[in-house]
């Protein structure tokens, strides 16, 4: 699977695995046990120092990843297991570390959850680092582990898995891509690759074993294609494709710090849709002016049980802190439909998209909703935070949700916990009834955010997930556009901010039409931000209005 976009062409560098092996030695007496324990503590201390040195020169996300490793190094379970193998089983420190690392890697590697599975690489990494200090050779594999050193060609790393410190320690200036047998989008190596613009594919499985050091490899990190020793004509095609991509990418990168403003001076706000702290980093990389949609369900989907108020609070707070004053819109839980939580079984339904989902669950399961609201409210003092309610279909639902927000606030006042007294509550307009009743809802909401993904599926009665009818799923359908126009108009009439966070907001084909309709606030997946910005920078409002007027002929 592609985990970091871009085309990489280069020679394979197969990273040799760390060769340490179990010695099977049994410690003779108590003094040998003591000696091994001291050596273990010393190696952990030095490994921690290594990580701290790497952290000092790393960007925030990378430093956070390394911090996780420092925590793992001092995790009482891992430390305790190793010490017990030395003390009770009389194993030397190296054998104990190897055994505990392998067992933990296996446990994590077999986990269902992709995120936890990806942590196996972090455990392997700390194990290697400590082993490096116990048995010599320094910590970790580092550049010494890379084969075919010394030539000037671009390199593509091929490995079972890559740890973040592998990527940090390597001479990255020569590495243009990597391919791993294991791992996925949430592997830390993939996150670092995306941040540093290194093309990557992960989870390639045994297919990678066919690659030898020095083989020519072509890798497309967007589509997940990996070619081993392709014929020269194919390489040439990819060279051309890469050239074109590079020109576009460089140009789009150069727009990062430019304001999105039309040629005649209309400013447009471009924010990102995110689901995690890693997405937040990416949003900033692409020049997002804020977060228009934080899909909180992703936190819930990555957990093995309902995240507690404290866990949620820390997650929201971290995002707000990282946003550094930029507005962050936190949407309350939007599960049901296509998004399930394994630990919260929902009743089997014939029409899940029309059933028990999103705000309907929150209003029914007040315990879940109040916990989430309190966590958001507590985090709200750490930045510019707003609450967004999904799937609102009527004024009554909005009132019920607002009553629960008031209850959550009262709870915090009783607990003497601070929250932003001016926090605003907006609603997703993604159900046709809400779009039609926008005039009424505008009186009671603080802002609207149009969710075109669901609005389109519900307006056209076309399942957004169904491949067979995908040609019918058309957000440019006049019926959908009329509803969007109504929402924007009502917002304008009642001085209510209207934003859009559905996929249409990130579609450059829709930018002028939406601008012409009066939309000024767009939120999208981060990589679309410079693309949409580019359209805005080249357009005048006169042109945007002309595009809209032309389209009006279809939608009146
Ligand atoms: C939408 O429906 O447009 C939206 C942004 O919400 P989601 O895609 O999470 O359903
Ligand atoms: Mg939706």
CSV table of C-alpha atoms in Angstrom, one decimal, residues 121-322:
chain,number,residue,atom,x,y,z
A,121,UNK,CA,8.7,-1.4,15.1
A,122,UNK,CA,9.2,0.9,18.1
A,123,UNK,CA,9.7,-2.0,20.4
A,124,UNK,CA,12.2,-3.6,18.0
A,125,UNK,CA,13.9,-0.2,17.8
A,126,UNK,CA,14.4,0.2,21.5
A,127,UNK,CA,15.5,-3.5,21.9
A,128,UNK,CA,18.2,-3.0,19.2
A,129,UNK,CA,19.3,0.2,20.8
A,130,UNK,CA,19.8,-1.4,24.2
A,131,UNK,CA,21.5,-4.4,22.6
A,132,UNK,CA,23.8,-2.2,20.7
A,133,UNK,CA,25.0,-0.8,24.1
A,134,UNK,CA,25.1,-4.2,25.7
A,135,UNK,CA,27.1,-6.1,23.1
A,136,UNK,CA,28.9,-3.2,21.4
A,137,UNK,CA,28.4,-1.4,18.1
A,138,UNK,CA,26.5,1.6,19.6
A,139,UNK,CA,22.7,1.9,19.5
A,140,UNK,CA,20.6,0.8,16.6
A,141,UNK,CA,21.4,0.1,13.0
A,142,UNK,CA,22.0,3.6,11.8
A,143,UNK,CA,23.8,4.3,8.5
A,144,UNK,CA,26.1,1.3,9.1
A,145,UNK,CA,23.2,-1.0,8.3
A,146,UNK,CA,22.7,0.3,4.8
A,147,UNK,CA,24.2,-1.7,2.0
A,148,UNK,CA,25.7,-0.4,-1.2
A,149,UNK,CA,27.1,2.7,0.3
A,150,UNK,CA,29.5,4.8,-1.6
A,151,UNK,CA,27.8,5.4,-5.0
A,152,UNK,CA,26.1,8.6,-5.9
A,153,UNK,CA,22.7,7.2,-7.1
A,154,UNK,CA,19.5,7.8,-5.3
A,155,UNK,CA,18.7,5.1,-2.7
A,156,UNK,CA,15.5,3.2,-1.9
A,157,UNK,CA,15.6,1.5,1.4
A,158,UNK,CA,14.2,-2.0,1.5
A,159,UNK,CA,13.6,-3.4,5.0
A,160,UNK,CA,11.3,-5.6,7.0
A,161,UNK,CA,10.2,-2.5,8.9
A,162,UNK,CA,11.9,0.8,9.5
A,163,UNK,CA,12.0,2.4,12.9
A,164,UNK,CA,11.8,6.2,13.1
A,165,UNK,CA,15.3,6.4,14.4
A,166,UNK,CA,16.5,4.5,11.3
A,167,UNK,CA,15.0,7.2,9.2
A,168,UNK,CA,16.4,10.0,11.4
A,169,UNK,CA,19.9,8.6,11.6
A,170,UNK,CA,20.3,7.7,7.9
A,171,UNK,CA,21.8,10.1,5.4
A,172,UNK,CA,18.4,11.0,4.2
A,173,UNK,CA,19.7,13.3,1.5
A,174,UNK,CA,20.4,10.2,-0.6
A,175,UNK,CA,17.3,8.3,0.3
A,176,UNK,CA,14.4,9.0,-2.0
A,177,UNK,CA,12.0,6.3,-1.0
A,178,UNK,CA,11.5,3.2,1.1
A,179,UNK,CA,9.6,-0.1,0.9
A,180,UNK,CA,8.9,-2.3,3.9
A,181,UNK,CA,7.5,-5.8,4.3
A,182,UNK,CA,5.5,-4.8,7.3
A,183,UNK,CA,4.0,-1.5,8.5
A,184,UNK,CA,1.1,0.6,7.3
A,185,UNK,CA,-0.1,4.2,7.1
A,186,UNK,CA,0.2,4.7,10.8
A,187,UNK,CA,3.7,3.3,11.2
A,188,UNK,CA,5.9,6.0,12.6
A,189,UNK,CA,8.2,5.5,9.7
A,190,UNK,CA,5.4,6.3,7.3
A,191,UNK,CA,4.5,9.5,9.3
A,192,UNK,CA,8.1,10.6,9.2
A,193,UNK,CA,8.2,9.8,5.4
A,194,UNK,CA,5.2,12.0,4.7
A,195,UNK,CA,6.6,14.8,6.8
A,196,UNK,CA,9.9,14.7,5.0
A,197,UNK,CA,8.4,14.1,1.5
A,198,UNK,CA,10.0,10.7,1.0
A,199,UNK,CA,7.9,8.4,-1.2
A,200,UNK,CA,7.1,5.1,0.5
A,201,UNK,CA,5.1,1.9,0.2
A,202,UNK,CA,4.6,-0.4,3.2
A,203,UNK,CA,3.0,-3.7,4.0
A,204,UNK,CA,4.5,-5.3,0.8
A,205,UNK,CA,4.9,-8.7,2.4
A,206,UNK,CA,7.2,-11.4,1.1
A,207,UNK,CA,7.3,-9.9,-2.4
A,208,UNK,CA,10.1,-7.7,-1.1
A,209,UNK,CA,12.4,-10.7,-0.5
A,210,UNK,CA,13.0,-10.8,-4.3
A,211,UNK,CA,14.9,-7.5,-4.1
A,212,UNK,CA,18.7,-7.6,-3.8
A,213,UNK,CA,21.1,-4.8,-3.0
A,214,UNK,CA,21.6,-2.6,-6.0
A,215,UNK,CA,18.5,-3.6,-7.9
A,216,UNK,CA,16.7,-0.8,-9.8
A,217,UNK,CA,13.5,0.0,-8.0
A,218,UNK,CA,10.6,2.3,-9.1
A,219,UNK,CA,8.1,3.1,-6.4
A,220,UNK,CA,4.9,5.2,-6.6
A,221,UNK,CA,3.9,6.1,-3.1
A,222,UNK,CA,0.5,7.4,-4.2
A,223,UNK,CA,-0.8,4.3,-5.9
A,224,UNK,CA,1.4,1.8,-3.9
A,225,UNK,CA,3.1,0.5,-7.1
A,226,UNK,CA,6.6,-1.1,-6.7
A,227,UNK,CA,8.5,-2.3,-9.7
A,228,UNK,CA,11.7,-4.3,-9.5
A,229,UNK,CA,14.2,-4.0,-12.3
A,230,UNK,CA,11.7,-2.7,-14.8
A,231,UNK,CA,12.7,-2.3,-18.5
A,232,UNK,CA,14.4,1.0,-19.4
A,233,UNK,CA,11.3,2.3,-21.3
A,234,UNK,CA,9.2,1.9,-18.1
A,235,UNK,CA,11.9,3.7,-16.0
A,236,UNK,CA,11.9,6.5,-18.6
A,237,UNK,CA,8.1,6.9,-18.3
A,238,UNK,CA,8.4,7.2,-14.5
A,239,UNK,CA,11.3,9.7,-14.8
A,240,UNK,CA,9.0,11.9,-16.9
A,241,UNK,CA,6.1,11.4,-14.5
A,242,UNK,CA,8.4,12.3,-11.6
A,243,UNK,CA,9.6,15.5,-13.4
A,244,UNK,CA,6.1,16.7,-13.9
A,245,UNK,CA,5.1,15.9,-10.3
A,246,UNK,CA,8.2,17.6,-8.9
A,247,UNK,CA,7.5,20.9,-10.8
A,248,UNK,CA,3.9,20.9,-9.5
A,249,UNK,CA,4.9,19.9,-6.0
A,250,UNK,CA,7.5,22.6,-5.7
A,251,UNK,CA,5.2,25.2,-7.1
A,252,UNK,CA,2.4,24.2,-4.6
A,253,UNK,CA,4.9,24.2,-1.7
A,254,UNK,CA,5.9,27.7,-2.6
A,255,UNK,CA,2.3,28.8,-1.8
A,256,UNK,CA,2.4,27.5,1.7
A,257,UNK,CA,2.7,30.9,3.5
A,258,UNK,CA,0.7,32.9,1.0
A,259,UNK,CA,-2.8,34.1,1.9
A,260,UNK,CA,-5.6,32.7,-0.2
A,261,UNK,CA,-6.8,35.8,-1.8
A,262,UNK,CA,-8.5,36.4,-5.1
A,263,UNK,CA,-6.9,38.8,-7.7
A,264,UNK,CA,-9.5,41.4,-6.6
A,265,UNK,CA,-8.8,41.1,-2.9
A,266,UNK,CA,-11.3,38.7,-1.4
A,267,UNK,CA,-9.7,36.7,1.4
A,268,UNK,CA,-10.7,33.0,1.7
A,269,UNK,CA,-10.1,30.9,4.8
A,270,UNK,CA,-8.6,27.4,4.1
A,271,UNK,CA,-8.6,24.9,6.9
A,272,UNK,CA,-7.8,21.2,7.2
A,273,UNK,CA,-9.9,18.1,8.1
A,274,UNK,CA,-8.0,16.0,10.5
A,275,UNK,CA,-8.4,12.9,12.7
A,276,UNK,CA,-5.1,12.8,14.6
A,277,UNK,CA,-2.1,14.7,15.9
A,278,UNK,CA,-0.2,13.4,12.9
A,279,UNK,CA,-2.8,14.9,10.6
A,280,UNK,CA,-2.4,18.2,12.5
A,281,UNK,CA,1.3,18.3,11.7
A,282,UNK,CA,0.5,17.6,8.1
A,283,UNK,CA,-2.1,20.4,8.1
A,284,UNK,CA,0.5,22.9,9.3
A,285,UNK,CA,2.9,21.6,6.6
A,286,UNK,CA,0.4,22.4,4.0
A,287,UNK,CA,-0.3,25.9,5.4
A,288,UNK,CA,-3.8,25.2,7.0
A,289,UNK,CA,-5.2,28.3,8.7
A,290,UNK,CA,-7.0,26.1,11.2
A,291,UNK,CA,-8.9,22.9,11.6
A,292,UNK,CA,-12.4,23.0,10.1
A,293,UNK,CA,-13.2,19.5,11.1
A,294,UNK,CA,-11.6,17.2,13.7
A,295,UNK,CA,-13.3,13.8,13.2
A,296,UNK,CA,-13.1,12.6,16.8
A,297,UNK,CA,-14.4,9.1,15.9
A,298,UNK,CA,-10.9,8.3,14.7
A,299,UNK,CA,-9.6,8.5,18.3
A,300,UNK,CA,-12.5,6.2,19.4
A,301,UNK,CA,-11.9,3.8,16.5
A,302,UNK,CA,-8.2,3.4,17.4
A,303,UNK,CA,-8.9,2.6,21.0
A,304,UNK,CA,-9.8,-0.8,22.4
A,305,UNK,CA,-12.3,0.6,24.8
A,306,UNK,CA,-14.2,3.9,25.1
A,307,UNK,CA,-11.6,6.7,25.6
A,308,UNK,CA,-12.0,8.2,29.1
A,309,UNK,CA,-12.7,11.9,29.7
A,310,UNK,CA,-9.0,12.3,30.6
A,311,UNK,CA,-7.7,10.5,27.5
A,312,UNK,CA,-10.0,12.6,25.3
A,313,UNK,CA,-9.0,15.8,27.1
A,314,UNK,CA,-5.3,15.2,26.5
A,315,UNK,CA,-6.0,14.4,22.8
A,316,UNK,CA,-8.0,17.5,22.2
A,317,UNK,CA,-5.7,19.7,24.2
A,318,UNK,CA,-2.6,18.5,22.3
A,319,UNK,CA,-4.3,19.4,19.0
A,320,UNK,CA,-5.3,22.8,20.3
A,321,UNK,CA,-1.8,23.5,21.6
A,322,UNK,CA,-0.3,22.5,18.3
